[in-house]
Amino acid sequence: MNVLIPEEAIRERVSEIAAAVNADFHGRTFTVVGILTGSLVFLADLVRRLEHRHQIGLLEASSYRGTATTPGTLVLNTGLLPEVRGRHILLLDDILDTGATLSQVTAHLVELGAASVKTCVLLRKIGRQTVPFEPDYVGFAIPDKFVVGYGLDFNDDYRHLPFIGVLPDDTSV
Ligand code: 5GP
Ligand code: MG
């Protein structure tokens, strides 16, 4: 496993993001919404550094690709989401790749009546975005490589790694 972002660098950056959120959300209660499952570790670390009162909610977003020619359709499961109507939302995801997930989930939260939606990703892949979308907070810009760890998986494995890593070509390692 090649370490791309070591544990200590993640810890420092999460603290910086938390400081920015604390400044921006000063005096407002809000709801942190994590997109399952990849954002779980990031969410757990971030919320413990937030100073203002907030709720935590989760939702599931999965993309399905029907045929090679149809773009992926995002299927949202909002069964674990608390009431968002009238709430200020801080939406978290692990990584911004094409931008499809965050833009569609944001639009859905607005449809549900959220008062505002700010978005935050730990990672943003360079040169991959196809859907125009600007997250409000970005941890690290990374090269176009498949990364795992700190919540991100490969075949539902490696989520527990405390760092962000790149799998060697032989993924059985
Ligand atoms: P987007 O909708 O922006 O294309 O993709 C976002 C989702 O794709 C992320 O929430 C994540 O689940 C998945 N994804 C994109 N790139 C990677 C990657 O390098 N590693 C892993 N584990 N997941 C990724
Ligand atoms: Mg995801």
Short mmCIF file of N, CA and C and ligand atoms in Angstrom, two decimals:
data_model
loop_
_atom_site.label_atom_id
_atom_site.label_comp_id
_atom_site.label_asym_id
_atom_site.label_seq_id
_atom_site.Cartn_x
_atom_site.Cartn_y
_atom_site.Cartn_z
N MET A 1 0.85 -1.21 0.00
CA MET A 1 0.00 0.00 0.00
C MET A 1 0.88 1.25 0.00
N ASN A 2 0.66 2.12 -0.97
CA ASN A 2 1.39 3.39 -0.99
C ASN A 2 0.59 4.46 -0.25
N VAL A 3 1.23 5.07 0.73
CA VAL A 3 0.54 6.12 1.49
C VAL A 3 0.57 7.41 0.69
N LEU A 4 -0.62 7.93 0.40
CA LEU A 4 -0.71 9.20 -0.34
C LEU A 4 -0.83 10.36 0.65
N ILE A 5 -1.68 10.20 1.66
CA ILE A 5 -1.83 11.23 2.68
C ILE A 5 -1.73 10.56 4.06
N PRO A 6 -0.67 10.87 4.80
CA PRO A 6 -0.48 10.22 6.09
C PRO A 6 -1.51 10.69 7.13
N GLU A 7 -1.67 9.86 8.15
CA GLU A 7 -2.65 10.11 9.21
C GLU A 7 -2.52 11.51 9.82
N GLU A 8 -1.28 11.90 10.10
CA GLU A 8 -1.05 13.19 10.77
C GLU A 8 -1.49 14.37 9.88
N ALA A 9 -1.26 14.25 8.58
CA ALA A 9 -1.67 15.31 7.65
C ALA A 9 -3.19 15.41 7.59
N ILE A 10 -3.87 14.26 7.64
CA ILE A 10 -5.34 14.28 7.65
C ILE A 10 -5.83 14.96 8.91
N ARG A 11 -5.22 14.59 10.05
CA ARG A 11 -5.65 15.17 11.33
C ARG A 11 -5.53 16.70 11.30
N GLU A 12 -4.42 17.19 10.80
CA GLU A 12 -4.21 18.65 10.75
C GLU A 12 -5.23 19.31 9.83
N ARG A 13 -5.46 18.69 8.68
CA ARG A 13 -6.37 19.30 7.70
C ARG A 13 -7.81 19.29 8.20
N VAL A 14 -8.21 18.20 8.88
CA VAL A 14 -9.57 18.14 9.42
C VAL A 14 -9.75 19.24 10.47
N SER A 15 -8.72 19.50 11.25
CA SER A 15 -8.80 20.59 12.23
C SER A 15 -8.97 21.94 11.54
N GLU A 16 -8.27 22.13 10.43
CA GLU A 16 -8.40 23.40 9.70
C GLU A 16 -9.80 23.55 9.11
N ILE A 17 -10.33 22.46 8.56
CA ILE A 17 -11.70 22.52 8.02
C ILE A 17 -12.68 22.84 9.14
N ALA A 18 -12.50 22.17 10.28
CA ALA A 18 -13.40 22.41 11.42
C ALA A 18 -13.35 23.87 11.84
N ALA A 19 -12.16 24.46 11.84
CA ALA A 19 -12.02 25.87 12.23
C ALA A 19 -12.79 26.76 11.26
N ALA A 20 -12.71 26.44 9.97
CA ALA A 20 -13.44 27.22 8.97
C ALA A 20 -14.95 27.07 9.16
N VAL A 21 -15.41 25.85 9.42
CA VAL A 21 -16.84 25.61 9.65
C VAL A 21 -17.29 26.34 10.91
N ASN A 22 -16.49 26.27 11.97
CA ASN A 22 -16.84 26.96 13.21
C ASN A 22 -17.00 28.46 12.98
N ALA A 23 -16.15 29.04 12.15
CA ALA A 23 -16.24 30.47 11.86
C ALA A 23 -17.48 30.76 11.01
N ASP A 24 -17.72 29.94 9.99
CA ASP A 24 -18.82 30.19 9.06
C ASP A 24 -20.20 29.96 9.68
N PHE A 25 -20.32 28.98 10.57
CA PHE A 25 -21.62 28.63 11.13
C PHE A 25 -21.84 29.29 12.49
N HIS A 26 -21.05 30.27 12.81
CA HIS A 26 -21.14 30.91 14.11
C HIS A 26 -22.57 31.35 14.41
N GLY A 27 -23.09 30.90 15.54
CA GLY A 27 -24.41 31.34 15.97
C GLY A 27 -25.58 30.67 15.27
N ARG A 28 -25.33 29.66 14.45
CA ARG A 28 -26.42 28.97 13.76
C ARG A 28 -26.40 27.50 14.14
N THR A 29 -27.56 26.94 14.43
CA THR A 29 -27.59 25.49 14.58
C THR A 29 -27.73 24.89 13.19
N PHE A 30 -27.19 23.72 13.01
CA PHE A 30 -27.19 23.12 11.68
C PHE A 30 -27.20 21.61 11.78
N THR A 31 -27.31 20.97 10.64
CA THR A 31 -27.30 19.51 10.58
C THR A 31 -26.16 19.06 9.67
N VAL A 32 -25.31 18.22 10.22
CA VAL A 32 -24.25 17.61 9.42
C VAL A 32 -24.83 16.35 8.79
N VAL A 33 -24.79 16.29 7.46
CA VAL A 33 -25.33 15.12 6.75
C VAL A 33 -24.18 14.41 6.05
N GLY A 34 -23.94 13.16 6.43
CA GLY A 34 -22.87 12.37 5.82
C GLY A 34 -23.43 11.42 4.78
N ILE A 35 -22.75 11.30 3.66
CA ILE A 35 -23.15 10.35 2.62
C ILE A 35 -22.46 9.00 2.91
N LEU A 36 -23.30 7.98 3.12
CA LEU A 36 -22.79 6.65 3.47
C LEU A 36 -22.15 5.96 2.27
N THR A 37 -21.17 5.11 2.46
CA THR A 37 -20.55 4.80 3.75
C THR A 37 -19.23 5.54 3.88
N GLY A 38 -18.75 6.05 2.76
CA GLY A 38 -17.40 6.60 2.70
C GLY A 38 -17.10 7.77 3.61
N SER A 39 -18.15 8.54 3.99
CA SER A 39 -17.87 9.75 4.78
C SER A 39 -17.84 9.50 6.29
N LEU A 40 -18.08 8.25 6.72
CA LEU A 40 -18.24 7.98 8.15
C LEU A 40 -17.05 8.37 9.02
N VAL A 41 -15.85 8.00 8.58
CA VAL A 41 -14.66 8.25 9.40
C VAL A 41 -14.38 9.76 9.45
N PHE A 42 -14.51 10.40 8.30
CA PHE A 42 -14.33 11.85 8.20
C PHE A 42 -15.35 12.56 9.08
N LEU A 43 -16.60 12.13 9.01
CA LEU A 43 -17.66 12.75 9.81
C LEU A 43 -17.34 12.64 11.30
N ALA A 44 -16.94 11.43 11.71
CA ALA A 44 -16.67 11.20 13.14
C ALA A 44 -15.54 12.11 13.63
N ASP A 45 -14.50 12.29 12.83
CA ASP A 45 -13.38 13.14 13.23
C ASP A 45 -13.77 14.62 13.19
N LEU A 46 -14.51 15.00 12.16
CA LEU A 46 -14.85 16.42 12.00
C LEU A 46 -15.80 16.90 13.11
N VAL A 47 -16.86 16.14 13.37
CA VAL A 47 -17.88 16.66 14.32
C VAL A 47 -17.30 16.82 15.72
N ARG A 48 -16.27 16.06 16.07
CA ARG A 48 -15.68 16.21 17.40
C ARG A 48 -14.86 17.48 17.52
N ARG A 49 -14.68 18.18 16.41
CA ARG A 49 -13.97 19.46 16.46
C ARG A 49 -14.91 20.64 16.21
N LEU A 50 -16.20 20.37 16.08
CA LEU A 50 -17.16 21.46 15.84
C LEU A 50 -17.64 22.03 17.17
N GLU A 51 -17.73 23.35 17.21
CA GLU A 51 -18.03 24.02 18.47
C GLU A 51 -19.49 24.36 18.64
N HIS A 52 -20.24 24.42 17.55
CA HIS A 52 -21.64 24.86 17.65
C HIS A 52 -22.57 23.67 17.63
N ARG A 53 -23.76 23.87 18.19
CA ARG A 53 -24.72 22.78 18.29
C ARG A 53 -25.12 22.32 16.89
N HIS A 54 -25.18 21.01 16.73
CA HIS A 54 -25.61 20.48 15.44
C HIS A 54 -26.18 19.09 15.61
N GLN A 55 -27.04 18.72 14.66
CA GLN A 55 -27.53 17.35 14.58
C GLN A 55 -26.68 16.61 13.56
N ILE A 56 -26.78 15.28 13.59
CA ILE A 56 -26.10 14.47 12.59
C ILE A 56 -27.13 13.62 11.87
N GLY A 57 -27.06 13.60 10.55
CA GLY A 57 -27.93 12.75 9.75
C GLY A 57 -27.11 12.01 8.71
N LEU A 58 -27.67 10.95 8.19
CA LEU A 58 -26.96 10.15 7.19
C LEU A 58 -27.88 9.86 6.03
N LEU A 59 -27.33 9.75 4.86
CA LEU A 59 -28.11 9.24 3.74
C LEU A 59 -27.22 8.38 2.87
N GLU A 60 -27.87 7.53 2.10
CA GLU A 60 -27.15 6.60 1.26
C GLU A 60 -27.33 7.01 -0.20
N ALA A 61 -26.23 7.05 -0.92
CA ALA A 61 -26.30 7.38 -2.35
C ALA A 61 -25.55 6.30 -3.11
N SER A 62 -26.22 5.64 -4.02
CA SER A 62 -25.52 4.64 -4.84
C SER A 62 -25.79 4.93 -6.30
N SER A 63 -24.77 4.78 -7.11
CA SER A 63 -24.97 5.03 -8.54
C SER A 63 -25.00 3.70 -9.28
N TYR A 64 -25.93 3.63 -10.17
CA TYR A 64 -26.07 2.42 -10.97
C TYR A 64 -25.84 2.79 -12.42
N ARG A 65 -25.07 2.00 -13.11
CA ARG A 65 -24.87 2.22 -14.53
C ARG A 65 -25.56 1.11 -15.29
N GLY A 66 -26.66 1.48 -15.98
CA GLY A 66 -27.46 0.48 -16.68
C GLY A 66 -26.71 -0.11 -17.87
N THR A 67 -26.42 0.72 -18.83
CA THR A 67 -25.65 0.27 -19.99
C THR A 67 -24.47 1.21 -20.14
N ALA A 68 -23.58 0.87 -21.04
CA ALA A 68 -22.38 1.68 -21.21
C ALA A 68 -22.71 3.09 -21.68
N THR A 69 -23.88 3.24 -22.32
CA THR A 69 -24.19 4.55 -22.90
C THR A 69 -25.01 5.45 -21.97
N THR A 70 -25.70 4.86 -20.98
CA THR A 70 -26.48 5.70 -20.07
C THR A 70 -25.60 6.21 -18.95
N PRO A 71 -25.70 7.49 -18.65
CA PRO A 71 -24.95 8.00 -17.51
C PRO A 71 -25.51 7.40 -16.23
N GLY A 72 -24.68 7.29 -15.20
CA GLY A 72 -25.11 6.69 -13.93
C GLY A 72 -26.25 7.47 -13.31
N THR A 73 -27.24 6.73 -12.83
CA THR A 73 -28.34 7.36 -12.12
C THR A 73 -28.10 7.18 -10.64
N LEU A 74 -28.29 8.23 -9.89
CA LEU A 74 -28.04 8.16 -8.46
C LEU A 74 -29.33 7.76 -7.75
N VAL A 75 -29.23 6.73 -6.91
CA VAL A 75 -30.38 6.30 -6.12
C VAL A 75 -30.13 6.72 -4.68
N LEU A 76 -31.05 7.52 -4.13
CA LEU A 76 -30.88 8.03 -2.77
C LEU A 76 -31.80 7.32 -1.81
N ASN A 77 -31.25 6.94 -0.65
CA ASN A 77 -32.06 6.39 0.43
C ASN A 77 -31.99 7.38 1.59
N THR A 78 -33.11 8.05 1.82
CA THR A 78 -33.12 9.11 2.84
C THR A 78 -33.80 8.65 4.12
N GLY A 79 -33.92 7.34 4.29
CA GLY A 79 -34.59 6.79 5.47
C GLY A 79 -33.93 7.13 6.79
N LEU A 80 -32.62 7.44 6.76
CA LEU A 80 -31.90 7.74 8.01
C LEU A 80 -31.74 9.25 8.22
N LEU A 81 -32.39 10.02 7.37
CA LEU A 81 -32.21 11.47 7.41
C LEU A 81 -33.24 12.10 8.34
N PRO A 82 -32.81 12.94 9.31
CA PRO A 82 -33.79 13.67 10.12
C PRO A 82 -34.46 14.75 9.26
N GLU A 83 -35.43 15.44 9.82
CA GLU A 83 -36.11 16.53 9.11
C GLU A 83 -35.08 17.58 8.67
N VAL A 84 -35.06 17.92 7.39
CA VAL A 84 -34.12 18.93 6.92
C VAL A 84 -34.81 20.24 6.57
N ARG A 85 -36.15 20.23 6.52
CA ARG A 85 -36.88 21.45 6.16
C ARG A 85 -36.50 22.58 7.12
N GLY A 86 -36.07 23.70 6.55
CA GLY A 86 -35.74 24.87 7.36
C GLY A 86 -34.39 24.79 8.05
N ARG A 87 -33.66 23.69 7.86
CA ARG A 87 -32.37 23.54 8.54
C ARG A 87 -31.22 23.98 7.62
N HIS A 88 -30.16 24.46 8.24
CA HIS A 88 -28.92 24.69 7.52
C HIS A 88 -28.15 23.37 7.52
N ILE A 89 -27.67 22.98 6.34
CA ILE A 89 -27.05 21.66 6.18
C ILE A 89 -25.57 21.81 5.83
N LEU A 90 -24.76 20.98 6.48
CA LEU A 90 -23.38 20.81 6.05
C LEU A 90 -23.27 19.38 5.52
N LEU A 91 -23.18 19.24 4.20
CA LEU A 91 -23.18 17.93 3.55
C LEU A 91 -21.75 17.44 3.36
N LEU A 92 -21.47 16.23 3.85
CA LEU A 92 -20.11 15.69 3.78
C LEU A 92 -20.02 14.48 2.85
N ASP A 93 -18.97 14.46 2.04
CA ASP A 93 -18.67 13.23 1.31
C ASP A 93 -17.17 12.98 1.38
N ASP A 94 -16.81 11.74 1.10
CA ASP A 94 -15.39 11.38 1.16
C ASP A 94 -14.59 12.02 0.03
N ILE A 95 -15.16 11.95 -1.19
CA ILE A 95 -14.36 12.36 -2.35
C ILE A 95 -15.25 12.90 -3.45
N LEU A 96 -14.79 13.96 -4.09
CA LEU A 96 -15.47 14.49 -5.26
C LEU A 96 -14.73 13.98 -6.49
N ASP A 97 -15.45 13.21 -7.30
CA ASP A 97 -14.83 12.61 -8.49
C ASP A 97 -15.44 13.29 -9.72
N THR A 98 -16.57 12.77 -10.25
CA THR A 98 -17.22 13.44 -11.39
C THR A 98 -18.04 14.65 -10.93
N GLY A 99 -18.43 14.66 -9.65
CA GLY A 99 -19.28 15.73 -9.14
C GLY A 99 -20.76 15.37 -9.15
N ALA A 100 -21.09 14.21 -9.74
CA ALA A 100 -22.50 13.82 -9.89
C ALA A 100 -23.18 13.64 -8.52
N THR A 101 -22.49 12.95 -7.61
CA THR A 101 -23.11 12.66 -6.31
C THR A 101 -23.45 13.94 -5.56
N LEU A 102 -22.45 14.78 -5.35
CA LEU A 102 -22.68 15.98 -4.53
C LEU A 102 -23.70 16.92 -5.15
N SER A 103 -23.66 17.08 -6.47
CA SER A 103 -24.59 18.02 -7.08
C SER A 103 -26.03 17.50 -6.95
N GLN A 104 -26.22 16.18 -7.13
CA GLN A 104 -27.58 15.64 -7.04
C GLN A 104 -28.09 15.58 -5.61
N VAL A 105 -27.21 15.23 -4.67
CA VAL A 105 -27.66 15.18 -3.27
C VAL A 105 -27.98 16.60 -2.79
N THR A 106 -27.17 17.56 -3.17
CA THR A 106 -27.43 18.95 -2.79
C THR A 106 -28.79 19.41 -3.34
N ALA A 107 -29.05 19.11 -4.61
CA ALA A 107 -30.33 19.50 -5.21
C ALA A 107 -31.49 18.84 -4.47
N HIS A 108 -31.30 17.60 -4.07
CA HIS A 108 -32.37 16.89 -3.35
C HIS A 108 -32.64 17.52 -1.98
N LEU A 109 -31.58 17.91 -1.28
CA LEU A 109 -31.77 18.53 0.04
C LEU A 109 -32.48 19.88 -0.10
N VAL A 110 -32.18 20.60 -1.16
CA VAL A 110 -32.87 21.86 -1.42
C VAL A 110 -34.35 21.60 -1.70
N GLU A 111 -34.62 20.55 -2.49
CA GLU A 111 -36.01 20.16 -2.76
C GLU A 111 -36.76 19.81 -1.49
N LEU A 112 -36.05 19.21 -0.55
CA LEU A 112 -36.68 18.83 0.73
C LEU A 112 -36.89 20.03 1.64
N GLY A 113 -36.43 21.21 1.21
CA GLY A 113 -36.71 22.42 1.96
C GLY A 113 -35.60 22.90 2.88
N ALA A 114 -34.37 22.41 2.68
CA ALA A 114 -33.26 22.88 3.50
C ALA A 114 -33.10 24.40 3.35
N ALA A 115 -32.79 25.07 4.47
CA ALA A 115 -32.63 26.53 4.42
C ALA A 115 -31.37 26.90 3.65
N SER A 116 -30.31 26.08 3.80
CA SER A 116 -29.08 26.29 3.03
C SER A 116 -28.32 24.97 3.03
N VAL A 117 -27.47 24.79 2.03
CA VAL A 117 -26.64 23.58 1.96
C VAL A 117 -25.21 23.99 1.64
N LYS A 118 -24.29 23.70 2.57
CA LYS A 118 -22.87 23.86 2.28
C LYS A 118 -22.29 22.46 2.12
N THR A 119 -21.28 22.33 1.28
CA THR A 119 -20.75 21.00 1.01
C THR A 119 -19.27 20.93 1.34
N CYS A 120 -18.87 19.75 1.78
CA CYS A 120 -17.51 19.55 2.25
C CYS A 120 -17.02 18.17 1.83
N VAL A 121 -15.88 18.11 1.19
CA VAL A 121 -15.29 16.82 0.83
C VAL A 121 -13.86 16.75 1.36
N LEU A 122 -13.48 15.56 1.77
CA LEU A 122 -12.10 15.40 2.22
C LEU A 122 -11.15 15.46 1.02
N LEU A 123 -11.56 14.81 -0.08
CA LEU A 123 -10.68 14.70 -1.24
C LEU A 123 -11.37 15.19 -2.50
N ARG A 124 -10.59 15.74 -3.41
CA ARG A 124 -11.12 16.13 -4.71
C ARG A 124 -10.12 15.69 -5.76
N LYS A 125 -10.59 14.84 -6.69
CA LYS A 125 -9.70 14.36 -7.75
C LYS A 125 -9.52 15.41 -8.82
N ILE A 126 -8.30 15.60 -9.22
CA ILE A 126 -7.99 16.60 -10.25
C ILE A 126 -8.31 16.02 -11.63
N GLY A 127 -8.99 16.82 -12.45
CA GLY A 127 -9.19 16.46 -13.85
C GLY A 127 -10.25 15.41 -14.12
N ARG A 128 -11.16 15.17 -13.18
CA ARG A 128 -12.16 14.12 -13.35
C ARG A 128 -13.58 14.66 -13.42
N GLN A 129 -13.74 15.94 -13.06
CA GLN A 129 -15.10 16.44 -12.89
C GLN A 129 -15.82 16.62 -14.22
N THR A 130 -17.05 16.09 -14.30
CA THR A 130 -17.87 16.26 -15.50
C THR A 130 -19.10 17.10 -15.21
N VAL A 131 -19.49 17.18 -13.93
CA VAL A 131 -20.65 17.97 -13.52
C VAL A 131 -20.11 19.19 -12.78
N PRO A 132 -20.43 20.40 -13.28
CA PRO A 132 -19.90 21.60 -12.61
C PRO A 132 -20.44 21.70 -11.19
N PHE A 133 -19.56 21.78 -10.24
CA PHE A 133 -19.97 21.88 -8.84
C PHE A 133 -18.77 22.33 -8.02
N GLU A 134 -18.97 23.35 -7.19
CA GLU A 134 -17.89 23.84 -6.34
C GLU A 134 -18.19 23.55 -4.88
N PRO A 135 -17.48 22.61 -4.26
CA PRO A 135 -17.71 22.38 -2.83
C PRO A 135 -17.21 23.58 -2.02
N ASP A 136 -17.81 23.80 -0.85
CA ASP A 136 -17.41 24.94 -0.02
C ASP A 136 -16.11 24.66 0.74
N TYR A 137 -15.89 23.40 1.10
CA TYR A 137 -14.67 23.04 1.84
C TYR A 137 -14.06 21.80 1.19
N VAL A 138 -12.76 21.87 0.92
CA VAL A 138 -12.05 20.73 0.32
C VAL A 138 -10.81 20.45 1.17
N GLY A 139 -10.63 19.19 1.53
CA GLY A 139 -9.45 18.82 2.32
C GLY A 139 -8.19 18.81 1.47
N PHE A 140 -8.15 17.92 0.51
CA PHE A 140 -6.96 17.75 -0.33
C PHE A 140 -7.35 17.54 -1.78
N ALA A 141 -6.63 18.17 -2.70
CA ALA A 141 -6.74 17.83 -4.11
C ALA A 141 -5.75 16.70 -4.38
N ILE A 142 -6.22 15.66 -5.06
CA ILE A 142 -5.36 14.50 -5.29
C ILE A 142 -5.33 14.14 -6.79
N PRO A 143 -4.28 13.43 -7.20
CA PRO A 143 -4.21 13.00 -8.60
C PRO A 143 -5.27 11.94 -8.90
N ASP A 144 -5.50 11.68 -10.18
CA ASP A 144 -6.52 10.74 -10.61
C ASP A 144 -6.05 9.30 -10.39
N LYS A 145 -6.11 8.88 -9.13
CA LYS A 145 -5.77 7.51 -8.76
C LYS A 145 -6.88 6.98 -7.87
N PHE A 146 -7.09 5.66 -7.85
CA PHE A 146 -8.11 5.09 -7.00
C PHE A 146 -7.56 4.97 -5.59
N VAL A 147 -8.20 5.67 -4.65
CA VAL A 147 -7.66 5.72 -3.29
C VAL A 147 -8.58 4.97 -2.31
N VAL A 148 -7.97 4.50 -1.24
CA VAL A 148 -8.71 3.79 -0.18
C VAL A 148 -8.24 4.29 1.18
N GLY A 149 -8.99 3.91 2.21
CA GLY A 149 -8.62 4.26 3.58
C GLY A 149 -9.40 5.44 4.09
N TYR A 150 -9.39 5.63 5.42
CA TYR A 150 -10.08 6.73 6.07
C TYR A 150 -11.54 6.79 5.59
N GLY A 151 -12.17 5.61 5.49
CA GLY A 151 -13.56 5.53 5.08
C GLY A 151 -13.76 5.05 3.65
N LEU A 152 -12.77 5.28 2.80
CA LEU A 152 -12.93 4.87 1.39
C LEU A 152 -12.56 3.41 1.21
N ASP A 153 -13.34 2.73 0.37
CA ASP A 153 -13.18 1.29 0.24
C ASP A 153 -12.74 0.86 -1.14
N PHE A 154 -12.27 -0.39 -1.18
CA PHE A 154 -12.22 -1.14 -2.44
C PHE A 154 -12.92 -2.45 -2.13
N ASN A 155 -14.02 -2.74 -2.82
CA ASN A 155 -14.83 -3.93 -2.52
C ASN A 155 -15.16 -4.04 -1.03
N ASP A 156 -15.52 -2.91 -0.43
CA ASP A 156 -15.90 -2.87 0.99
C ASP A 156 -14.78 -3.23 1.95
N ASP A 157 -13.56 -3.15 1.50
CA ASP A 157 -12.41 -3.39 2.38
C ASP A 157 -11.59 -2.10 2.45
N TYR A 158 -10.68 -2.05 3.39
CA TYR A 158 -9.69 -0.97 3.57
C TYR A 158 -10.26 0.31 4.18
N ARG A 159 -11.54 0.33 4.53
CA ARG A 159 -12.10 1.57 5.08
C ARG A 159 -11.46 1.98 6.40
N HIS A 160 -10.94 1.00 7.12
CA HIS A 160 -10.43 1.26 8.48
C HIS A 160 -9.03 1.87 8.49
N LEU A 161 -8.35 1.90 7.36
CA LEU A 161 -6.98 2.42 7.36
C LEU A 161 -6.97 3.88 7.82
N PRO A 162 -6.04 4.26 8.70
CA PRO A 162 -6.04 5.63 9.23
C PRO A 162 -5.47 6.65 8.26
N PHE A 163 -4.97 6.20 7.11
CA PHE A 163 -4.37 7.10 6.12
C PHE A 163 -5.09 6.90 4.79
N ILE A 164 -4.82 7.80 3.82
CA ILE A 164 -5.31 7.61 2.46
C ILE A 164 -4.19 6.95 1.65
N GLY A 165 -4.53 5.82 1.04
CA GLY A 165 -3.51 5.08 0.31
C GLY A 165 -3.95 4.75 -1.10
N VAL A 166 -2.97 4.39 -1.92
CA VAL A 166 -3.24 3.93 -3.29
C VAL A 166 -2.88 2.46 -3.33
N LEU A 167 -3.82 1.64 -3.79
CA LEU A 167 -3.56 0.21 -3.87
C LEU A 167 -2.51 -0.07 -4.92
N PRO A 168 -1.60 -1.00 -4.62
CA PRO A 168 -0.69 -1.44 -5.67
C PRO A 168 -1.51 -2.17 -6.75
N ASP A 169 -0.96 -2.34 -7.92
CA ASP A 169 -1.72 -2.98 -8.99
C ASP A 169 -2.23 -4.35 -8.60
N ASP A 170 -1.42 -5.07 -7.84
CA ASP A 170 -1.88 -6.35 -7.31
C ASP A 170 -2.70 -6.09 -6.05
N THR A 171 -4.05 -6.09 -6.22
CA THR A 171 -4.92 -5.70 -5.11
C THR A 171 -5.08 -6.80 -4.07
N SER A 172 -4.42 -7.94 -4.26
CA SER A 172 -4.52 -8.98 -3.24
C SER A 172 -3.55 -8.70 -2.10
N VAL A 173 -2.64 -7.74 -2.30
CA VAL A 173 -1.65 -7.41 -1.25
C VAL A 173 -2.36 -6.84 -0.04
P1 5GP B 1 -18.83 11.28 -8.06
O1 5GP B 1 -20.31 11.20 -7.97
O2 5GP B 1 -18.27 12.61 -7.65
O3 5GP B 1 -18.30 10.82 -9.38
O4 5GP B 1 -18.25 10.17 -7.13
C1 5GP B 1 -18.25 10.26 -5.79
C2 5GP B 1 -18.24 8.86 -5.22
O5 5GP B 1 -17.46 7.92 -6.00
C3 5GP B 1 -17.59 8.90 -3.87
O6 5GP B 1 -18.56 9.13 -2.87
C4 5GP B 1 -16.97 7.54 -3.76
O7 5GP B 1 -17.93 6.65 -3.23
C5 5GP B 1 -16.68 7.10 -5.18
N1 5GP B 1 -15.25 7.28 -5.54
C6 5GP B 1 -14.76 8.12 -6.46
N2 5GP B 1 -13.41 8.02 -6.54
C7 5GP B 1 -13.04 7.09 -5.63
C8 5GP B 1 -11.77 6.55 -5.23
O8 5GP B 1 -10.67 6.89 -5.70
N3 5GP B 1 -11.80 5.61 -4.24
C9 5GP B 1 -12.95 5.18 -3.67
N4 5GP B 1 -12.86 4.25 -2.71
N5 5GP B 1 -14.17 5.68 -4.02
C10 5GP B 1 -14.22 6.62 -4.99
MG MG B 2 -19.57 7.57 -1.93
#
